[in-house]
Short mmCIF file of N, CA and C in Angstrom, two decimals:
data_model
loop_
_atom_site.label_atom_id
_atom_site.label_comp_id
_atom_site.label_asym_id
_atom_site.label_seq_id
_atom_site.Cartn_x
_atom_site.Cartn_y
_atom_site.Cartn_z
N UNK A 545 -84.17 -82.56 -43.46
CA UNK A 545 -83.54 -82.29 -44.73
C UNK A 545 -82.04 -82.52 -44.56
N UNK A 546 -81.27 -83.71 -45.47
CA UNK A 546 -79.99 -83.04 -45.74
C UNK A 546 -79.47 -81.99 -46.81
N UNK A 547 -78.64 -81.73 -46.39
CA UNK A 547 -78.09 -81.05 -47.58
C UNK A 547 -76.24 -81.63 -47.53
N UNK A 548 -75.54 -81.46 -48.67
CA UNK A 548 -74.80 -81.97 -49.19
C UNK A 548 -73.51 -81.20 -49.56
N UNK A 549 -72.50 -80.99 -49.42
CA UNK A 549 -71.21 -80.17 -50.28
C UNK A 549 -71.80 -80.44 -51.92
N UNK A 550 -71.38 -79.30 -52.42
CA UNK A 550 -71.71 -79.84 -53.90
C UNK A 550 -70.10 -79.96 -54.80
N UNK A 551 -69.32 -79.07 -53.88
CA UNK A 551 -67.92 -78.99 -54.55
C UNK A 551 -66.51 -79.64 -53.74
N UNK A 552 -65.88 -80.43 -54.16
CA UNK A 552 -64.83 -81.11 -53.37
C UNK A 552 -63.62 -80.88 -53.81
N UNK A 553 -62.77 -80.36 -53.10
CA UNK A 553 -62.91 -80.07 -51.89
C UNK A 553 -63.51 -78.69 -51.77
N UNK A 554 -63.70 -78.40 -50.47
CA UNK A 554 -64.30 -77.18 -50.22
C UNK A 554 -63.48 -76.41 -49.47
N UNK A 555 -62.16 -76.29 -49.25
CA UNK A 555 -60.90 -75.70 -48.50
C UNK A 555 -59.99 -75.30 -49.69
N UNK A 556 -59.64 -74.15 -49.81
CA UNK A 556 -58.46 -73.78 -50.06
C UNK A 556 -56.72 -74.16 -50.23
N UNK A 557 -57.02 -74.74 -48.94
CA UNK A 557 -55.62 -75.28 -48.28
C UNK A 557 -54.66 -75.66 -49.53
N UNK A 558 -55.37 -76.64 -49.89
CA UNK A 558 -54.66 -77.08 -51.38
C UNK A 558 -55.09 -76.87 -52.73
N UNK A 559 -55.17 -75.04 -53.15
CA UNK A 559 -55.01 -74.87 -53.94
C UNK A 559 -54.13 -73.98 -53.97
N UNK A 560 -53.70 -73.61 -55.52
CA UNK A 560 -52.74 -72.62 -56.06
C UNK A 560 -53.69 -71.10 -55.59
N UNK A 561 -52.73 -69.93 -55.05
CA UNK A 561 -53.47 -68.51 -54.87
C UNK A 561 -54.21 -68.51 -56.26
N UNK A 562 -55.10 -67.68 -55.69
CA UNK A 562 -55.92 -66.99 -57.23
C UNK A 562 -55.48 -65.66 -56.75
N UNK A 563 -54.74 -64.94 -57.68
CA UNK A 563 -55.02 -63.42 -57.98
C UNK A 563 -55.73 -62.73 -58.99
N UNK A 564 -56.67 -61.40 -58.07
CA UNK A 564 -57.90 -61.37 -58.65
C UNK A 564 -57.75 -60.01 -60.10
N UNK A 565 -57.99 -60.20 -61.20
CA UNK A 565 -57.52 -58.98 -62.35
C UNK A 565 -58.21 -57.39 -61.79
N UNK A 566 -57.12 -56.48 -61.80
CA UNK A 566 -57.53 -54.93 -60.93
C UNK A 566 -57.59 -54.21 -62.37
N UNK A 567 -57.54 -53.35 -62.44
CA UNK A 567 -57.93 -52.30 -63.23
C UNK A 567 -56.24 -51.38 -63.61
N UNK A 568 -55.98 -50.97 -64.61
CA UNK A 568 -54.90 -50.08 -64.58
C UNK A 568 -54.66 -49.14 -63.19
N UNK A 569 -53.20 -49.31 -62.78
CA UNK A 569 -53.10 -48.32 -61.53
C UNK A 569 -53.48 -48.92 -60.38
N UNK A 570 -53.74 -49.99 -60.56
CA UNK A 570 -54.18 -50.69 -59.17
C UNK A 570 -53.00 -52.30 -59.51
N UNK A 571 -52.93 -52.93 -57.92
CA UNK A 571 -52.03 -53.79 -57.74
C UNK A 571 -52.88 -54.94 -57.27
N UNK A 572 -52.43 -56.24 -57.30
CA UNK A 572 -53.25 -57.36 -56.80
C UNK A 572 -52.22 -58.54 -56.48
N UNK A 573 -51.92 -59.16 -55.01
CA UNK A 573 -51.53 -60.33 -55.19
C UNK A 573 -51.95 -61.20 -54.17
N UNK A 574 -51.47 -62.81 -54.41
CA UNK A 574 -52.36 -63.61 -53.38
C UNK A 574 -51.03 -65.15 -53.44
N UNK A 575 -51.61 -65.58 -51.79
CA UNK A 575 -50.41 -66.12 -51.47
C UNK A 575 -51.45 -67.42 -50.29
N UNK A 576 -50.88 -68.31 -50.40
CA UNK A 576 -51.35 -69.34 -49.55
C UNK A 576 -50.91 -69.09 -48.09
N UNK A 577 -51.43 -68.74 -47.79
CA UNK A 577 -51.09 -68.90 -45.60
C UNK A 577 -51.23 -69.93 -44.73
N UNK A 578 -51.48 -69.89 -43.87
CA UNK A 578 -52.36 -71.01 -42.99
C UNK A 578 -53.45 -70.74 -42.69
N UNK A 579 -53.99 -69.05 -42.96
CA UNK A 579 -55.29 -69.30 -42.60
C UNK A 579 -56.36 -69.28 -44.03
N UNK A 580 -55.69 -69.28 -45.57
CA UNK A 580 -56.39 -69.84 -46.52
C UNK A 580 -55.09 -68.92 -47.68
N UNK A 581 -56.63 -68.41 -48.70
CA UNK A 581 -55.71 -67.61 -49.89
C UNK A 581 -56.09 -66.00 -49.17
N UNK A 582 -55.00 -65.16 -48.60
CA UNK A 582 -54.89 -64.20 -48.70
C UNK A 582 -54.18 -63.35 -49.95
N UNK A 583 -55.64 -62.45 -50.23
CA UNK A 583 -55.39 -61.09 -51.33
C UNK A 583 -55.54 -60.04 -51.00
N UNK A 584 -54.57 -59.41 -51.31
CA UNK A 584 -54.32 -57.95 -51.46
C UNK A 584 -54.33 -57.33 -52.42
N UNK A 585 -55.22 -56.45 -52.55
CA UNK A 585 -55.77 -55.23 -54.11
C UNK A 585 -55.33 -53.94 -53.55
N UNK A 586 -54.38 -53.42 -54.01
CA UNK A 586 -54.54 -51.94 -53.78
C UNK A 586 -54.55 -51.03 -55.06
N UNK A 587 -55.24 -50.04 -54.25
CA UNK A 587 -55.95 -48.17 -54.90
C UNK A 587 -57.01 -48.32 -54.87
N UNK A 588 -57.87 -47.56 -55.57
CA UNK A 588 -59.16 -47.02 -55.49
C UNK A 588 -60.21 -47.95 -55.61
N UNK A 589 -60.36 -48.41 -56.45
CA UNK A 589 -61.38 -49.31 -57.20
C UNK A 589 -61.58 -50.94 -56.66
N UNK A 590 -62.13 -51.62 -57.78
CA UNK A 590 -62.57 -53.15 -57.07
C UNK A 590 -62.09 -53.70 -58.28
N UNK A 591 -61.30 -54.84 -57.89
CA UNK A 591 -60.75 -56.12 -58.41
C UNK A 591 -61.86 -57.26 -58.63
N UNK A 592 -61.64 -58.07 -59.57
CA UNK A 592 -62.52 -59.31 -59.78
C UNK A 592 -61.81 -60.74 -59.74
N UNK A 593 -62.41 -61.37 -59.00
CA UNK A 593 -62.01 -63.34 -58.96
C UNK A 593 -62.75 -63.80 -59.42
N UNK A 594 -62.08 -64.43 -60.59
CA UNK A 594 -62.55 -65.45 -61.38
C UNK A 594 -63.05 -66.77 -61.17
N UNK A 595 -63.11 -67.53 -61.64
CA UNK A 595 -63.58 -68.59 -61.13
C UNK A 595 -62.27 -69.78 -61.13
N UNK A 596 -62.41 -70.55 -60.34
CA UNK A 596 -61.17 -71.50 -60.05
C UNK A 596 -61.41 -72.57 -61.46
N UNK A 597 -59.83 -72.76 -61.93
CA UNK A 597 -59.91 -73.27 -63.26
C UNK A 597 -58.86 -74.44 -62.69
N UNK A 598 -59.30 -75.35 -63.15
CA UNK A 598 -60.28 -75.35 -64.24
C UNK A 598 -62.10 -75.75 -63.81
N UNK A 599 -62.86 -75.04 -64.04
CA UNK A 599 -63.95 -74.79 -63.82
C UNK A 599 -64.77 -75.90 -63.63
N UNK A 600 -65.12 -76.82 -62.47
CA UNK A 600 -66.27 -77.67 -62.76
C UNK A 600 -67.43 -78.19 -63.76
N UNK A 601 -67.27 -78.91 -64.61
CA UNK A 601 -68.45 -79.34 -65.24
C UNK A 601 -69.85 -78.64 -64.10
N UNK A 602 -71.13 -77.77 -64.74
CA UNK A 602 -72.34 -77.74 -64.21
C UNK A 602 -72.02 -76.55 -63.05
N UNK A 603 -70.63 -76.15 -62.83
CA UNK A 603 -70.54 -75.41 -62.01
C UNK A 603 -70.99 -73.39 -62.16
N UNK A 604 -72.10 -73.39 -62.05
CA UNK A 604 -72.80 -71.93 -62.38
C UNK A 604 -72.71 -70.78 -61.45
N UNK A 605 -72.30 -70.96 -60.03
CA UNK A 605 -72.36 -69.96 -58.98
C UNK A 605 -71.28 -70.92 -58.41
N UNK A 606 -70.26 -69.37 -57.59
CA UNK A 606 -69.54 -69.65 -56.58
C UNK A 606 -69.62 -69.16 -55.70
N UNK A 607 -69.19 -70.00 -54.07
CA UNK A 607 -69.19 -69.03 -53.15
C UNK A 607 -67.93 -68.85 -52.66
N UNK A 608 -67.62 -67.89 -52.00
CA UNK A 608 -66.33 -68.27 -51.42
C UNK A 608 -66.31 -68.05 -50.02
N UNK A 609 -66.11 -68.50 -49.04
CA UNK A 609 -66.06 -68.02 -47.79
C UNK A 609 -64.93 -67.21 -47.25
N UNK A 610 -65.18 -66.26 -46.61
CA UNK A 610 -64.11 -65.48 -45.49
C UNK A 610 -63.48 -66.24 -44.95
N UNK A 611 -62.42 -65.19 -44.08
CA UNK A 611 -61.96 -65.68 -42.41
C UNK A 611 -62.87 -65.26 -41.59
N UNK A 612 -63.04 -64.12 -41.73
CA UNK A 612 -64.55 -63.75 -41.21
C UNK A 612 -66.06 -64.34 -40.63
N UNK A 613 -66.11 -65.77 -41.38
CA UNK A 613 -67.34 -66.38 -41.78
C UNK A 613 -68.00 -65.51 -42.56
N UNK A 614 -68.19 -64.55 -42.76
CA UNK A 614 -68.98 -63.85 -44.35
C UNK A 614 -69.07 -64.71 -45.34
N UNK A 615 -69.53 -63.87 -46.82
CA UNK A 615 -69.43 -64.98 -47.89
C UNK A 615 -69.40 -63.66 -49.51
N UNK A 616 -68.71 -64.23 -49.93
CA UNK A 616 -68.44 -63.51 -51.86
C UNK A 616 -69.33 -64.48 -52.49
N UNK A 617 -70.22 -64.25 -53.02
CA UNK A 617 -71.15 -65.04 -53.57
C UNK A 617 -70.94 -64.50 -55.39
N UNK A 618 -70.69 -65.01 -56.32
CA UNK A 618 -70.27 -64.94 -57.64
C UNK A 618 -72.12 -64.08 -58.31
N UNK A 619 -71.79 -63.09 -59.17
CA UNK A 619 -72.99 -62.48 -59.73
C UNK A 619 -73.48 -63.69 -60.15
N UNK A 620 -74.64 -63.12 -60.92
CA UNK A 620 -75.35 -64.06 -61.70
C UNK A 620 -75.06 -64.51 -62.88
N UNK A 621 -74.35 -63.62 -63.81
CA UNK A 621 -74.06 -64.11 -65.07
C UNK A 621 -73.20 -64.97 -65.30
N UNK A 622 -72.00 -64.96 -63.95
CA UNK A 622 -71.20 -65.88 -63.97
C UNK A 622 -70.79 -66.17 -62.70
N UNK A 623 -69.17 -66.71 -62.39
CA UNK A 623 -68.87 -66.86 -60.98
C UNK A 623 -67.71 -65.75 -60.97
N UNK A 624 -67.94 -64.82 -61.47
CA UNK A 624 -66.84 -63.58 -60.87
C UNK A 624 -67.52 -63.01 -59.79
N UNK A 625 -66.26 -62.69 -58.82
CA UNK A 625 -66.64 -62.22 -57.54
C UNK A 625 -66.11 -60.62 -57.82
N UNK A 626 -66.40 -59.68 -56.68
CA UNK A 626 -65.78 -58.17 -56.35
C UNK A 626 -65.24 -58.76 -55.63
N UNK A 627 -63.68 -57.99 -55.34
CA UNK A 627 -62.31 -57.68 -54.29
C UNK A 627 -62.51 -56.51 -54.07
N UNK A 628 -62.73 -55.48 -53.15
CA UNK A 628 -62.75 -54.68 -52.72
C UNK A 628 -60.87 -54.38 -52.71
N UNK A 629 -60.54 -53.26 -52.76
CA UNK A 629 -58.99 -53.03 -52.34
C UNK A 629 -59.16 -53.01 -50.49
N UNK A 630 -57.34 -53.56 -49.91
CA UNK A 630 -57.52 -54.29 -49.00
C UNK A 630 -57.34 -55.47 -48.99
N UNK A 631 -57.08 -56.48 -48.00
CA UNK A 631 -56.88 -57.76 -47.87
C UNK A 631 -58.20 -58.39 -47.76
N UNK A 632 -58.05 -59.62 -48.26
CA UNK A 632 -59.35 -60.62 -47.92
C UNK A 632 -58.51 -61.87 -47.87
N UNK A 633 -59.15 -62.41 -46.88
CA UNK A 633 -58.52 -64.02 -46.77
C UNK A 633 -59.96 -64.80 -47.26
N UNK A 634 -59.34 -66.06 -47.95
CA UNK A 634 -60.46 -66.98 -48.14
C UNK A 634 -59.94 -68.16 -47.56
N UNK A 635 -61.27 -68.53 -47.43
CA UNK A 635 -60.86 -70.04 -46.28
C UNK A 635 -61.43 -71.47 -46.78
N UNK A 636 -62.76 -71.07 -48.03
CA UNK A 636 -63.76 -72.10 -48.13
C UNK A 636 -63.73 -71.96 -49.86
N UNK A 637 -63.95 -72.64 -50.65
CA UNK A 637 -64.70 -72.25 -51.96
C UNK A 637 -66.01 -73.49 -51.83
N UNK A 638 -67.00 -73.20 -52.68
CA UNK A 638 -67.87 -73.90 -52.91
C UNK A 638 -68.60 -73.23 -54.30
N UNK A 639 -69.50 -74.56 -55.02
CA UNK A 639 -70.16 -74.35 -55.98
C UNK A 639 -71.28 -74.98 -56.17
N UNK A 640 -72.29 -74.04 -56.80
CA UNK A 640 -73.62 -74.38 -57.08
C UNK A 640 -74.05 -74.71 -58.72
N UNK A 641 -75.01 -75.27 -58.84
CA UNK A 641 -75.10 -75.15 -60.43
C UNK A 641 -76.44 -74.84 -60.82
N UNK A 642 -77.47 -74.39 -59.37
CA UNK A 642 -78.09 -73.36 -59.46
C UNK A 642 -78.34 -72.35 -58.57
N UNK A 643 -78.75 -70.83 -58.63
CA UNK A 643 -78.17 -70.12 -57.99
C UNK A 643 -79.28 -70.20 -57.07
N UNK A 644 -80.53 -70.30 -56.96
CA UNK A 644 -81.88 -71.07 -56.20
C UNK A 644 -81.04 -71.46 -54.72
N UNK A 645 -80.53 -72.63 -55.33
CA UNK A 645 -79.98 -73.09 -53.77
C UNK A 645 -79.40 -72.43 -53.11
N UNK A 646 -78.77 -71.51 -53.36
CA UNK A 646 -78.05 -70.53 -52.55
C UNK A 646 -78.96 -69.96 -51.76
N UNK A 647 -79.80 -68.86 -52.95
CA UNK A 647 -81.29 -68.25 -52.11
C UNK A 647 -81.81 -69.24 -51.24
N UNK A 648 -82.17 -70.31 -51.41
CA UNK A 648 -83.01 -71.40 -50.48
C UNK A 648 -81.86 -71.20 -48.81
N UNK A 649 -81.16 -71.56 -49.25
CA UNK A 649 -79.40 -71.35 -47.99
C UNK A 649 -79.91 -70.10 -47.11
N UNK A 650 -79.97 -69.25 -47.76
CA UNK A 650 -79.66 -67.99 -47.34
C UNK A 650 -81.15 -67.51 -46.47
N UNK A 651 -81.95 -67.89 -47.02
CA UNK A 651 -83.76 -67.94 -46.36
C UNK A 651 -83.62 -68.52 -45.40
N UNK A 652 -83.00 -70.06 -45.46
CA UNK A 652 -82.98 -70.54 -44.34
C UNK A 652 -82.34 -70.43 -43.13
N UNK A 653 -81.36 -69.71 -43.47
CA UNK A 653 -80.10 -69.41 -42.38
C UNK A 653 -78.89 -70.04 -42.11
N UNK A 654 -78.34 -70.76 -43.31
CA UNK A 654 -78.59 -71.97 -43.24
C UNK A 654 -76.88 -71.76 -44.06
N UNK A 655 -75.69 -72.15 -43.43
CA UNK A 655 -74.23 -71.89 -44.07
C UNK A 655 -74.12 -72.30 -45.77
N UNK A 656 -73.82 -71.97 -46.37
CA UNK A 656 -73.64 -71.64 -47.64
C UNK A 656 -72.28 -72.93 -48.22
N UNK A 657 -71.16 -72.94 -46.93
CA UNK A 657 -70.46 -73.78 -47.46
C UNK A 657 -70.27 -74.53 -46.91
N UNK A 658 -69.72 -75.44 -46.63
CA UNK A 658 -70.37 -76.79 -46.31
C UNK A 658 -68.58 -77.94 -46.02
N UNK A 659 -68.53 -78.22 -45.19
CA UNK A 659 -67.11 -79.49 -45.34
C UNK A 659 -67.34 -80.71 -46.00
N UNK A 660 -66.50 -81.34 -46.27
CA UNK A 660 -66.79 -82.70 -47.41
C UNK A 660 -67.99 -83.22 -46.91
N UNK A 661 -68.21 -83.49 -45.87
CA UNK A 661 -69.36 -84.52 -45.47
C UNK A 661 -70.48 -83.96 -45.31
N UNK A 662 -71.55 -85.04 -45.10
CA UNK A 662 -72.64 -84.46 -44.98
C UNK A 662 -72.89 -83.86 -44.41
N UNK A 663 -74.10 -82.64 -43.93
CA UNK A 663 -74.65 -82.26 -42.51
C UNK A 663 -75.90 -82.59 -42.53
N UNK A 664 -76.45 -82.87 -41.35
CA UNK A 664 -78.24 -83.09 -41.14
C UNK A 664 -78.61 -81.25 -40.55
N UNK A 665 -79.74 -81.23 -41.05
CA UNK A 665 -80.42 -80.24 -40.88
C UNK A 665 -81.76 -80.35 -40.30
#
């Protein structure tokens, strides 16, 4: 099986920060580094990231990758993610335009985001 990037690019590097909308009483900002988009949410509660605009034609699910290697995978209804308060660095974005493939990814064991080129599997 291959599988394919579905979103290009799939790095951060060169985009504008996204800062994610917090709740009254809470703070949020985000800044390009070298090791991706680091955000910071502070107080109590959880912040939301939107989806990178302007939004892909067909683009229905996002993922975003850590520094960590983890992954923010966008709900279902849309591609808003949770920010936990605290820093998060992102390193990867990627997009699906169904959320299936992800599950299929994730069954398989199988990385979620992907560099421009192909991989064999």
């Amino acid at each position: 099986m291959r599988i394919r990037n579905l979103y290009d690019p799939p790095t951060l590097k060169d985009r504008e920060a996204v800062v994610p909308w917090v709740p009254a009483g809470m703070t949020a900002s985000a800044s390009v580094t070298a090791e991706g988009c680091e955000i910071t949410v502070t107080g109590e509660d959880t912040g939301w990231l939107y989806p990178p605009t302007p939004q892909p034609d067909g683009l229905a699910n996002v993922v975003w990758q850590k520094k960590d290697g983890s992954y923010l995978i966008g709900i279902r209804s849309n591609s808003t993610v949770p920010i936990p308060a605290g820093v998060t660095v992102l390193t990867r974005l990627c997009g699906f335009d169904d959320r299936s493939l992800i599950t299929l990814l994730q069954n398989a064991g199988l990385p979620l985001v992907f560099a421009a080129e192909d991989h064999p599997y």
